[in-house]
């Protein structure tokens, strides 16, 4: 493992001779941190971010989520509900380091905000509730961070709450998240007795003056009752890091009393290499532990120089190329979020990986193959903007006025174009009909829906051809409720919306074959095409693939695009109930083309009909989205909750006692959990809470299939 650290450091050393930073930039690359705050809903992400802004001098008054005054929760819907809906970016400074922060949502309906933020971040702070520990959405965001190899710190928040258990959370990090979680701090007390923390690096106790809102920090000797535990925890820390880092091991062999600098440097190398997760603790609401967490961000999380060079495909040669964090490399950046702002118009959030993005310069979009001019560049602070002339490598900012850019697009120079890896987004699981109240609102509704779909890649718009209704699709009830609310209030459009309905899918249960011959005279011209297809089921979540297993002498290449388009159209419309077919492999195994009569239109139609024939012979089945619910309920209501889940076709995974509550994890079909919040409140007299996230698509029971298809 330690070899990995050395190899990365050596590669940096080889490139260190060439200059990387332009004279005009304000902060050096080595002192820049791009981090995200990620967590389960209600773990305290936004509260933690508010304290960061206060202690770094970005704001002069602490905003509170429960008062609707949090700086980063600037949308009216966020202030009313007390949750984060959209990720907000800001820049602050701590100990001569520039920290660009993205505060992400915790609610599963807005998980796309986490996905696209982590794609462009260099490091993350995972916030965990000291009582709830590792919760369902904690696991989801942790997997997302792991997917993009983002180094992480863990901050165990809410140590002031009854039932807080730091050691239990650390154990859950190891078991549930398979993280090498090692405390670099231990708490001094818990719940009402939470006084501060013990710094295991410098072996001192840290307390925070309450009369200065935690701004004044006092360092004192470790209290006698914690001395033995602190010594044991420090020894464990050194032992764990020494296993991962040869330099620390060598220093430890020479002298067991390892110096502070040697230990910090070793933890930094192991964290950046994703071999270690340092664990910190505190209570953001009570203003305890946030400044040491900021110190840890500076000490342990990577700068743009510490992460691997970004990879992409050169547009001309189609070869893989890399761009390192340097102001003098060719421009490369990624648009990771779009916002429609009523004051500035379209605002694109962009991460610059290499080069410099200057106001007024021409940039190239390799997806659209179009050149656009940059009108304005902004540094972001929630919904406030600051104009800048240049965004340098390693920075995150905003571009104004880009007409053809969308989420996932690459920003580059036309003469050295590169395509960076795009961002993948989950498919919607719920839909709802919406229509304007008056003819005058029709175009306004179309414009509003277009703006919102540009902002949110998990929000889809479709037209029901049978009824002519506009159908909006999203990730959950709350997602569509927020969309509807924004249409009514933000865009001032009068519209009626139906009830949310489940977005079903179709798939096949076995291999099958199908064929179709299209032969027709249209407008005095004969059109002919014949196709033979083979379909087979794929693993869940792997998507559809279309393969040609037939020679070009049988099916000429000129018709293959039309065939693929026809098959993809048929996969979107399904065969049972106009639901999209998923996780299916389609293979073209034969057919016939005629030199004179064959046409693209004929082969496209043959593709549609042959696919339907093949799917019909392959055991088509209707699939429904199944959600993972985690319910926290007082023990006296556990029986009622379990009985209700059973009536909703739920499968209980586990029941776990946490302090004075019971945590129930269960799989429940989405169709059965509409309005569940109201039912749960009624069952438990308002004392239970729940969260849910999409888990999988599963076959609908045969007894229910007909009623769904005949709706």
XYZ file of C-alpha atoms in Angstrom:
711
model
C 0.000 0.000 0.000
C 2.746 2.427 0.918
C 4.248 1.835 -2.530
C 1.206 3.590 -4.010
C 1.917 6.683 -1.939
C 5.554 6.745 -3.052
C 4.693 6.282 -6.728
C 2.222 9.165 -6.643
C 4.737 11.409 -4.945
C 7.434 10.460 -7.482
C 5.160 11.293 -10.404
C 4.601 14.733 -8.870
C 8.327 15.192 -8.461
C 8.981 14.483 -12.130
C 6.621 17.292 -13.161
C 7.585 19.809 -10.488
C 10.252 21.547 -12.634
C 7.770 23.121 -15.044
C 5.839 26.208 -13.802
C 2.196 25.519 -12.969
C 0.860 28.830 -11.681
C 0.231 32.149 -13.415
C 1.301 35.332 -11.647
C -2.213 36.740 -11.448
C -3.802 34.008 -9.360
C -4.526 34.911 -5.763
C -4.077 31.502 -4.108
C -1.427 28.909 -4.894
C -2.598 25.516 -6.119
C -0.951 23.856 -3.124
C -3.079 25.933 -0.739
C -6.389 25.367 -2.573
C -8.957 22.866 -1.311
C -12.106 21.855 -3.225
C -14.301 19.985 -0.762
C -17.887 18.835 -0.371
C -19.944 18.371 2.783
C -21.837 15.084 2.359
C -24.185 13.167 4.678
C -27.557 11.609 5.416
C -30.461 14.040 5.788
C -30.468 15.866 9.151
C -26.903 14.857 10.088
C -25.960 18.547 10.262
C -24.252 19.360 6.934
C -25.686 22.830 6.487
C -25.248 23.705 10.187
C -21.592 22.644 9.897
C -21.146 24.731 6.728
C -22.710 27.773 8.433
C -20.124 27.499 11.240
C -17.328 27.202 8.690
C -18.499 30.426 7.032
C -18.686 32.187 10.407
C -15.282 31.105 11.708
C -13.574 31.887 8.389
C -15.072 35.392 8.419
C -17.231 34.846 5.324
C -20.372 35.788 7.287
C -20.644 37.799 10.495
C -23.753 36.139 11.882
C -24.428 32.420 12.198
C -27.475 31.338 10.179
C -29.602 28.487 11.506
C -31.452 25.872 9.445
C -34.357 25.690 11.923
C -34.846 29.475 11.698
C -34.726 29.499 7.890
C -31.706 31.834 8.009
C -28.947 29.481 6.778
C -26.802 31.211 4.155
C -26.410 28.088 2.012
C -30.154 27.222 2.091
C -31.170 30.287 0.101
C -34.138 28.873 -1.852
C -37.499 29.677 -0.261
C -38.438 25.974 -0.457
C -35.292 25.112 1.552
C -36.050 27.728 4.189
C -39.656 26.559 4.592
C -38.796 22.863 4.873
C -35.498 23.148 6.742
C -33.702 20.876 4.258
C -31.098 21.364 1.530
C -32.522 20.871 -1.968
C -29.823 22.211 -4.257
C -26.070 22.108 -3.754
C -24.652 25.560 -3.003
C -21.044 26.607 -3.620
C -18.988 29.120 -1.680
C -15.371 30.168 -1.191
C -13.721 30.978 2.140
C -10.198 31.245 3.561
C -8.607 29.466 6.520
C -4.947 29.701 7.553
C -3.885 31.148 4.182
C -5.734 28.369 2.316
C -8.613 28.941 -0.123
C -11.388 26.442 0.566
C -14.059 26.055 -2.113
C -17.009 24.303 -0.451
C -20.097 22.662 -1.904
C -22.872 21.965 0.636
C -24.894 19.059 -0.775
C -28.433 17.802 -0.024
C -29.012 14.743 2.149
C -32.500 13.845 0.913
C -32.445 10.945 -1.523
C -34.717 12.750 -4.019
C -31.843 15.173 -4.665
C -28.984 12.655 -4.755
C -28.064 13.923 -8.246
C -26.774 17.095 -6.555
C -24.293 14.971 -4.585
C -23.301 12.910 -7.633
C -22.393 15.857 -9.818
C -20.674 17.727 -6.996
C -18.440 14.779 -6.066
C -17.477 14.410 -9.727
C -15.550 17.702 -9.571
C -14.337 17.777 -5.955
C -10.897 16.798 -4.666
C -11.971 15.887 -1.125
C -15.047 15.513 1.081
C -16.113 15.709 4.709
C -18.668 13.056 5.610
C -20.858 14.258 8.475
C -22.365 11.524 10.672
C -24.894 11.827 13.488
C -23.374 10.607 16.774
C -26.721 8.943 17.600
C -27.896 7.630 14.202
C -24.421 6.654 12.957
C -24.172 5.359 9.390
C -27.669 5.820 7.925
C -28.986 4.775 4.466
C -28.156 8.000 2.657
C -24.751 8.066 4.384
C -24.022 4.788 2.594
C -25.246 6.186 -0.735
C -23.102 9.346 -0.650
C -20.105 7.327 0.587
C -20.452 4.989 -2.413
C -20.660 8.017 -4.708
C -17.453 9.452 -3.208
C -15.752 6.062 -3.544
C -16.831 5.862 -7.200
C -14.879 9.064 -7.952
C -11.948 8.164 -5.613
C -12.553 11.234 -3.467
C -10.456 11.245 -0.244
C -12.640 11.728 2.843
C -12.648 12.839 6.465
C -15.413 11.728 8.843
C -16.888 14.270 11.268
C -19.037 12.714 14.007
C -21.502 15.521 14.723
C -24.177 16.002 17.429
C -21.981 14.736 20.273
C -24.181 16.889 22.537
C -27.297 14.775 21.877
C -28.687 12.148 24.230
C -27.498 8.719 23.091
C -24.361 10.038 21.330
C -21.821 7.223 20.965
C -18.570 8.111 19.179
C -17.034 4.622 19.374
C -20.180 3.041 17.914
C -20.112 5.400 14.906
C -16.428 4.605 14.264
C -17.259 0.890 14.365
C -20.140 1.414 11.900
C -17.805 3.308 9.554
C -15.544 0.258 9.518
C -18.272 -2.373 9.171
C -20.942 -0.714 7.018
C -18.697 1.435 4.820
C -15.574 -0.776 4.851
C -13.570 2.356 5.708
C -10.219 2.266 7.509
C -11.631 4.750 10.016
C -9.089 5.927 12.596
C -9.865 8.657 15.162
C -7.463 11.612 15.238
C -9.584 13.052 18.055
C -11.672 11.558 20.844
C -14.604 13.320 22.529
C -14.421 14.734 26.030
C -17.783 13.630 27.388
C -21.060 13.101 25.522
C -24.669 14.378 25.506
C -25.124 17.068 28.210
C -21.570 16.388 29.457
C -19.899 17.071 26.077
C -17.172 19.589 26.931
C -14.802 19.435 23.962
C -12.301 17.014 22.480
C -8.837 15.558 22.833
C -6.397 16.143 19.948
C -4.455 12.876 19.527
C -1.867 14.458 17.214
C -0.726 17.139 19.654
C -1.963 15.332 22.820
C -3.923 18.197 24.319
C -7.538 18.880 25.247
C -9.510 21.492 23.290
C -12.433 23.450 24.731
C -14.550 26.147 23.084
C -15.745 29.282 24.891
C -19.552 29.392 24.717
C -19.780 33.146 25.293
C -17.877 33.771 22.019
C -19.962 31.244 20.032
C -16.948 28.921 20.016
C -14.630 31.476 18.376
C -12.303 31.463 21.361
C -10.459 28.149 21.687
C -8.537 27.060 24.767
C -5.905 24.336 24.758
C -5.327 22.635 28.104
C -3.753 19.486 29.481
C -5.676 16.271 28.928
C -7.880 15.621 31.994
C -6.719 12.784 34.206
C -9.790 10.649 33.558
C -9.064 10.676 29.791
C -5.261 10.347 29.891
C -5.117 6.534 29.620
C -7.754 6.407 26.856
C -5.950 9.150 24.913
C -2.605 7.336 25.124
C -4.243 4.127 23.908
C -6.047 5.926 21.054
C -2.825 7.687 19.939
C -0.909 4.400 19.949
C -3.673 2.829 17.828
C -3.555 5.806 15.426
C 0.234 5.544 14.940
C 0.032 1.775 14.540
C -2.711 1.985 11.870
C -0.993 4.740 9.873
C 2.432 3.043 10.115
C 0.925 -0.030 8.408
C 0.051 2.208 5.458
C 3.079 4.501 5.269
C 6.730 3.427 5.160
C 8.118 6.806 6.211
C 6.127 6.813 9.440
C 7.079 3.182 10.082
C 10.774 4.046 9.744
C 10.417 7.072 12.050
C 8.502 4.978 14.599
C 11.164 2.258 14.583
C 13.789 4.896 15.416
C 11.720 6.687 18.083
C 8.269 5.654 19.326
C 7.534 9.286 20.250
C 6.745 10.337 16.678
C 6.861 14.087 15.993
C 3.710 16.019 15.116
C 4.899 16.910 11.574
C 5.907 13.350 10.691
C 2.534 12.015 11.888
C 0.486 14.718 10.106
C 2.392 14.201 6.834
C 1.869 10.420 7.037
C -1.868 10.777 7.723
C -2.091 13.188 4.782
C -0.383 10.733 2.392
C -2.592 7.836 3.509
C -5.794 9.926 3.299
C -5.015 11.283 -0.173
C -4.294 7.718 -1.346
C -7.757 6.665 -0.064
C -6.164 4.208 2.357
C -7.346 5.967 5.521
C -10.322 7.978 6.819
C -9.380 10.269 9.753
C -12.304 10.605 12.189
C -13.068 13.838 14.061
C -15.866 14.802 16.430
C -17.857 17.781 17.673
C -21.210 19.507 17.834
C -21.753 22.096 15.104
C -24.962 23.405 16.684
C -23.140 23.997 19.994
C -20.134 25.519 18.138
C -17.664 22.840 19.200
C -15.130 21.092 16.968
C -15.550 22.990 13.687
C -12.204 24.857 13.677
C -10.178 21.646 14.299
C -12.151 20.092 11.453
C -11.075 23.008 9.225
C -7.487 22.383 10.338
C -7.917 18.757 9.274
C -9.219 19.842 5.839
C -6.035 21.881 5.378
C -3.757 19.185 6.849
C -5.177 15.994 5.321
C -7.336 16.650 2.253
C -5.679 17.090 -1.163
C -4.963 20.195 -3.177
C -5.491 19.982 -6.973
C -1.785 19.082 -7.200
C -2.254 16.004 -5.003
C -4.900 14.250 -7.096
C -4.233 12.392 -10.370
C -4.324 14.404 -13.595
C -7.761 14.463 -15.188
C -8.199 12.046 -18.103
C -10.118 12.623 -21.308
C -10.310 11.742 -24.989
C -8.631 14.034 -27.512
C -11.257 15.013 -30.076
C -8.940 14.795 -33.105
C -6.933 11.641 -32.380
C -9.569 9.906 -30.174
C -6.692 8.854 -27.895
C -6.718 9.103 -24.107
C -4.867 12.182 -22.851
C -4.291 13.676 -19.407
C -4.321 17.275 -18.234
C -2.521 18.161 -15.030
C -3.437 20.974 -12.657
C -1.488 23.797 -14.251
C -2.386 27.279 -15.458
C -0.195 26.681 -18.512
C -1.728 23.409 -19.731
C -4.461 23.671 -22.402
C -7.857 24.668 -21.016
C -10.071 21.848 -19.713
C -13.064 22.136 -17.413
C -16.355 20.410 -16.665
C -19.806 21.980 -16.361
C -21.335 20.120 -13.411
C -24.475 22.149 -12.740
C -26.813 24.525 -14.570
C -28.998 27.150 -12.900
C -31.494 29.556 -14.423
C -31.068 32.814 -12.521
C -33.684 35.552 -12.923
C -30.961 38.227 -12.704
C -28.174 36.799 -14.882
C -29.952 34.167 -17.010
C -28.298 30.792 -17.508
C -25.493 30.180 -15.032
C -23.128 27.234 -15.548
C -21.119 25.966 -12.562
C -17.697 24.891 -13.870
C -14.607 23.233 -12.392
C -11.383 24.219 -14.150
C -8.950 21.301 -14.235
C -6.208 22.896 -16.331
C -5.422 26.179 -18.068
C -7.173 29.509 -17.542
C -10.744 30.511 -18.370
C -10.879 34.231 -19.135
C -13.786 36.591 -19.496
C -14.443 37.365 -23.166
C -12.539 34.380 -24.569
C -13.993 31.823 -26.959
C -14.512 28.320 -25.570
C -15.421 25.114 -27.375
C -18.077 22.517 -26.557
C -17.001 19.156 -28.056
C -20.504 17.687 -27.602
C -22.246 20.289 -29.765
C -19.093 21.084 -31.817
C -19.870 24.761 -31.264
C -17.784 27.717 -30.166
C -19.179 30.171 -27.595
C -17.909 33.380 -26.047
C -17.700 33.725 -22.256
C -19.724 36.770 -21.197
C -19.135 36.908 -17.436
C -17.211 34.838 -14.909
C -18.322 34.643 -11.291
C -17.010 33.449 -7.954
C -19.941 31.944 -6.087
C -21.250 32.378 -2.558
C -24.636 30.626 -2.296
C -26.973 32.936 -4.299
C -24.532 35.893 -4.251
C -22.012 36.414 -7.046
C -18.697 38.198 -7.385
C -17.407 39.089 -10.857
C -13.886 37.924 -11.701
C -11.797 38.212 -14.866
C -10.159 34.772 -14.765
C -10.830 31.331 -13.293
C -7.533 29.473 -12.852
C -6.819 25.748 -12.773
C -8.153 24.084 -9.642
C -10.910 26.686 -9.149
C -14.701 26.390 -9.153
C -16.807 29.241 -10.471
C -19.673 30.239 -12.733
C -20.047 31.173 -16.427
C -22.923 33.359 -17.565
C -24.648 33.367 -20.935
C -23.654 29.984 -22.395
C -26.606 28.976 -24.596
C -25.715 25.436 -25.611
C -23.903 24.073 -22.551
C -25.564 21.572 -20.227
C -24.597 19.439 -17.240
C -21.659 17.157 -18.043
C -20.294 19.192 -20.953
C -16.567 19.805 -21.313
C -15.134 23.335 -21.570
C -11.949 23.445 -23.682
C -10.023 25.270 -26.408
C -11.053 24.534 -30.003
C -7.485 23.979 -31.194
C -6.802 21.398 -28.468
C -10.230 19.905 -27.790
C -10.731 17.226 -25.148
C -13.810 15.330 -23.944
C -13.813 14.658 -20.197
C -15.773 11.774 -18.688
C -19.459 12.639 -18.442
C -21.646 12.290 -15.341
C -24.148 9.415 -15.177
C -27.552 10.079 -13.630
C -30.217 7.677 -12.300
C -33.525 7.172 -14.084
C -36.705 8.749 -12.591
C -38.994 6.443 -10.592
C -42.136 8.573 -10.291
C -44.237 10.669 -12.661
C -47.073 13.185 -12.572
C -49.300 14.878 -15.154
C -49.236 18.685 -15.330
C -51.183 21.132 -17.498
C -51.654 24.918 -17.699
C -54.843 26.384 -16.269
C -55.262 28.820 -19.153
C -54.115 29.080 -22.763
C -52.028 32.111 -21.783
C -50.019 29.942 -19.355
C -49.241 27.237 -21.927
C -46.011 28.710 -23.289
C -44.928 29.915 -19.828
C -45.293 26.332 -18.553
C -43.226 24.976 -21.464
C -40.484 27.530 -20.752
C -40.496 26.785 -17.012
C -40.298 23.018 -17.564
C -37.448 23.480 -20.036
C -35.493 25.642 -17.580
C -36.006 23.138 -14.767
C -34.996 20.143 -16.910
C -31.859 22.026 -18.009
C -30.981 22.486 -14.326
C -31.795 18.958 -13.174
C -30.796 15.904 -15.267
C -33.037 13.612 -13.161
C -36.124 15.688 -14.017
C -37.619 14.481 -17.316
C -40.501 15.763 -19.449
C -42.561 13.467 -21.688
C -45.755 13.681 -23.727
C -48.444 11.022 -23.396
C -49.424 10.540 -27.032
C -52.759 8.905 -26.156
C -54.030 11.680 -23.859
C -51.890 14.611 -25.013
C -50.903 15.270 -21.382
C -47.497 16.577 -20.352
C -45.885 14.113 -17.928
C -43.093 15.172 -15.573
C -40.847 12.527 -14.039
C -38.558 12.689 -11.009
C -36.832 10.835 -8.187
C -39.602 10.944 -5.581
C -42.711 12.669 -4.245
C -40.734 15.499 -2.641
C -38.745 16.052 -5.850
C -41.932 16.569 -7.914
C -43.545 18.607 -5.135
C -40.589 21.021 -5.162
C -40.709 21.215 -8.988
C -44.440 21.984 -8.889
C -43.923 24.592 -6.164
C -41.169 26.312 -8.164
C -43.366 26.413 -11.288
C -46.180 28.089 -9.348
C -44.110 30.514 -7.263
C -40.804 31.127 -9.002
C -42.137 31.187 -12.572
C -45.646 32.491 -11.699
C -47.302 29.882 -13.914
C -50.849 28.803 -13.065
C -50.983 25.031 -13.548
C -52.874 21.945 -12.397
C -50.955 18.831 -11.391
C -52.254 15.290 -10.992
C -51.310 12.761 -8.336
C -47.827 11.217 -8.542
C -47.773 7.750 -10.102
C -45.126 5.047 -10.212
C -42.787 4.948 -13.220
C -42.911 1.230 -14.020
C -40.401 -0.544 -16.285
C -40.426 -3.696 -18.385
C -37.820 -6.397 -18.888
C -37.523 -9.988 -20.045
C -37.126 -13.161 -17.988
C -35.488 -15.428 -20.592
C -33.827 -15.312 -24.043
C -36.069 -14.986 -27.081
C -36.041 -14.494 -30.845
C -38.103 -12.373 -33.173
C -38.229 -11.289 -36.782
C -40.112 -8.933 -39.041
C -40.250 -8.264 -42.742
C -41.366 -4.854 -43.916
C -42.547 -4.734 -47.524
C -44.763 -1.921 -48.679
C -45.336 0.478 -51.539
C -45.382 4.113 -50.388
C -45.850 6.950 -52.858
C -45.145 4.670 -55.790
C -41.873 3.389 -54.315
C -41.283 -0.072 -52.855
C -39.698 -0.270 -49.402
C -38.224 -3.531 -48.106
C -36.360 -4.661 -44.974
C -36.102 -7.944 -43.098
C -34.548 -8.461 -39.645
C -33.949 -11.337 -37.218
C -33.172 -10.476 -33.593
C -32.129 -12.306 -30.443
C -32.804 -10.804 -26.998
C -31.485 -11.910 -23.605
C -31.759 -10.535 -20.051
C -28.814 -8.676 -18.465
C -27.835 -8.061 -14.862
C -29.941 -5.466 -13.091
C -28.729 -1.914 -13.496
C -26.454 -2.643 -16.472
C -28.724 -0.973 -19.049
C -29.520 -1.967 -22.630
C -27.061 -2.880 -25.371
C -27.589 -3.276 -29.112
C -25.084 -5.485 -30.961
C -24.717 -6.418 -34.634
C -23.780 -10.089 -35.058
C -24.279 -10.135 -38.796
C -22.000 -9.361 -41.726
C -22.251 -6.147 -43.714
C -22.968 -8.186 -46.857
C -26.307 -9.218 -45.295
C -27.164 -5.940 -43.534
C -25.213 -3.087 -45.186
C -23.579 -0.559 -42.842
C -25.629 2.284 -44.304
C -28.783 0.904 -42.629
C -27.327 0.122 -39.206
C -27.935 3.538 -37.661
C -31.609 3.402 -38.698
C -31.933 -0.134 -37.262
C -30.386 0.935 -33.966
C -32.674 3.979 -33.751
C -35.735 1.796 -34.394
C -34.711 -0.710 -31.723
C -34.010 2.053 -29.209
C -37.429 3.604 -29.922
C -39.084 0.232 -29.296
C -37.113 -0.218 -26.054
C -38.498 3.113 -24.847
C -42.130 2.195 -25.528
C -42.138 -1.451 -24.363
C -44.631 -4.172 -25.236
C -46.809 -4.627 -22.144
C -47.908 -1.166 -21.112
C -45.893 1.536 -22.832
C -43.134 1.373 -20.177
C -39.441 1.469 -21.048
C -37.629 -1.871 -21.340
C -34.442 -2.079 -19.237
C -31.434 -4.384 -18.775
C -31.809 -6.194 -22.100
C -29.248 -7.211 -24.718
C -30.475 -7.033 -28.318
C -28.454 -8.811 -30.976
C -29.142 -8.498 -34.721
C -28.400 -11.999 -36.036
C -29.773 -11.916 -39.561
C -31.985 -10.289 -42.142
C -32.160 -9.293 -45.757
C -31.613 -6.118 -47.755
C -32.369 -5.486 -51.435
C -30.224 -3.257 -53.556
C -33.143 -1.321 -55.052
C -36.005 -1.503 -52.547
C -34.334 -1.279 -49.108
C -34.423 2.060 -47.270
C -33.591 3.529 -43.877
C -37.291 4.023 -43.157
C -37.996 0.348 -43.863
C -35.171 -0.882 -41.635
C -36.132 1.500 -38.837
C -39.696 0.155 -38.875
C -38.444 -3.443 -39.094
C -36.230 -2.755 -36.055
C -39.230 -1.611 -34.014
C -41.461 -4.546 -34.969
C -38.759 -7.233 -34.735
C -37.825 -6.055 -31.252
C -41.454 -6.245 -30.111
C -41.737 -9.747 -31.563
C -38.531 -10.876 -29.836
C -39.490 -9.397 -26.450
C -42.958 -10.977 -26.644
C -41.297 -14.414 -26.931
C -38.863 -13.774 -24.061
C -41.215 -13.776 -21.072
C -41.814 -10.011 -20.742
C -42.497 -8.869 -17.195
C -43.580 -5.658 -15.538
C -41.117 -4.202 -13.007
C -41.782 -1.773 -10.160
C -39.289 0.366 -8.215
C -38.639 -0.949 -4.709
C -37.446 1.478 -2.032
C -35.233 0.896 0.988
C -36.966 2.439 4.008
C -35.260 3.152 7.320
C -37.767 3.940 10.046
C -36.793 5.196 13.501
C -39.634 4.500 15.928
C -40.086 4.332 19.706
C -40.206 0.705 20.875
C -43.837 0.858 21.977
C -44.920 1.561 18.376
C -42.695 -1.082 16.742
C -45.524 -3.642 16.382
C -47.814 -1.132 14.649
C -45.037 -0.068 12.258
C -44.177 -3.691 11.344
C -47.861 -4.563 10.832
C -48.280 -1.569 8.531
C -45.158 -2.521 6.531
C -46.528 -6.042 6.088
C -49.739 -4.580 4.656
C -47.641 -2.585 2.187
C -45.880 -5.692 0.791
C -42.759 -4.748 2.761
C -39.841 -7.113 3.499
C -38.071 -6.300 6.765
C -34.279 -6.582 6.477
C -33.297 -5.874 10.065
C -34.425 -4.293 13.307
C -31.773 -2.654 15.433
C -31.973 -0.977 18.839
C -30.397 2.514 18.875
C -30.488 4.301 22.245
C -34.219 4.607 23.028
C -35.513 3.886 19.513
C -35.810 0.935 17.136
C -34.371 1.308 13.631
C -36.233 -0.773 11.051
C -34.795 -1.338 7.555
C -37.239 -2.706 4.994
C -37.753 -3.038 1.229
C -41.145 -1.655 0.156
C -42.570 -1.120 -3.367
C -42.789 2.580 -4.236
C -46.479 2.174 -5.116
C -47.177 1.343 -1.469
C -45.416 4.308 0.156
C -47.308 7.262 -1.297
C -48.457 9.334 1.656
C -46.458 7.186 4.072
C -45.343 10.189 6.128
C -48.951 10.899 7.179
C -49.646 7.241 8.014
C -46.463 6.920 10.066
C -47.264 10.070 12.035
C -50.731 8.693 12.785
C -49.417 5.261 13.832
C -46.746 6.628 16.183
C -48.396 9.864 17.385
C -45.821 11.843 15.413
C -42.831 10.293 17.188
C -41.349 8.238 14.315
C -39.391 9.409 11.282
C -38.270 7.706 8.091
C -36.042 8.059 5.060
C -36.092 6.109 1.823
C -33.999 5.625 -1.290
C -34.455 3.668 -4.554
C -33.098 0.161 -4.212
C -33.966 -1.895 -7.312
C -36.610 -2.752 -9.882
C -38.433 -6.026 -9.121
C -41.215 -7.955 -10.930
C -44.770 -6.916 -10.063
C -46.784 -9.829 -8.553
C -48.813 -11.590 -11.257
C -52.042 -10.921 -9.338
C -51.506 -7.161 -9.636
C -50.099 -6.917 -13.156
C -53.424 -6.795 -15.029
C -54.875 -4.042 -12.842
C -51.780 -1.877 -13.452
C -51.755 -2.441 -17.214
C -55.500 -1.767 -17.534
C -55.455 1.584 -15.736
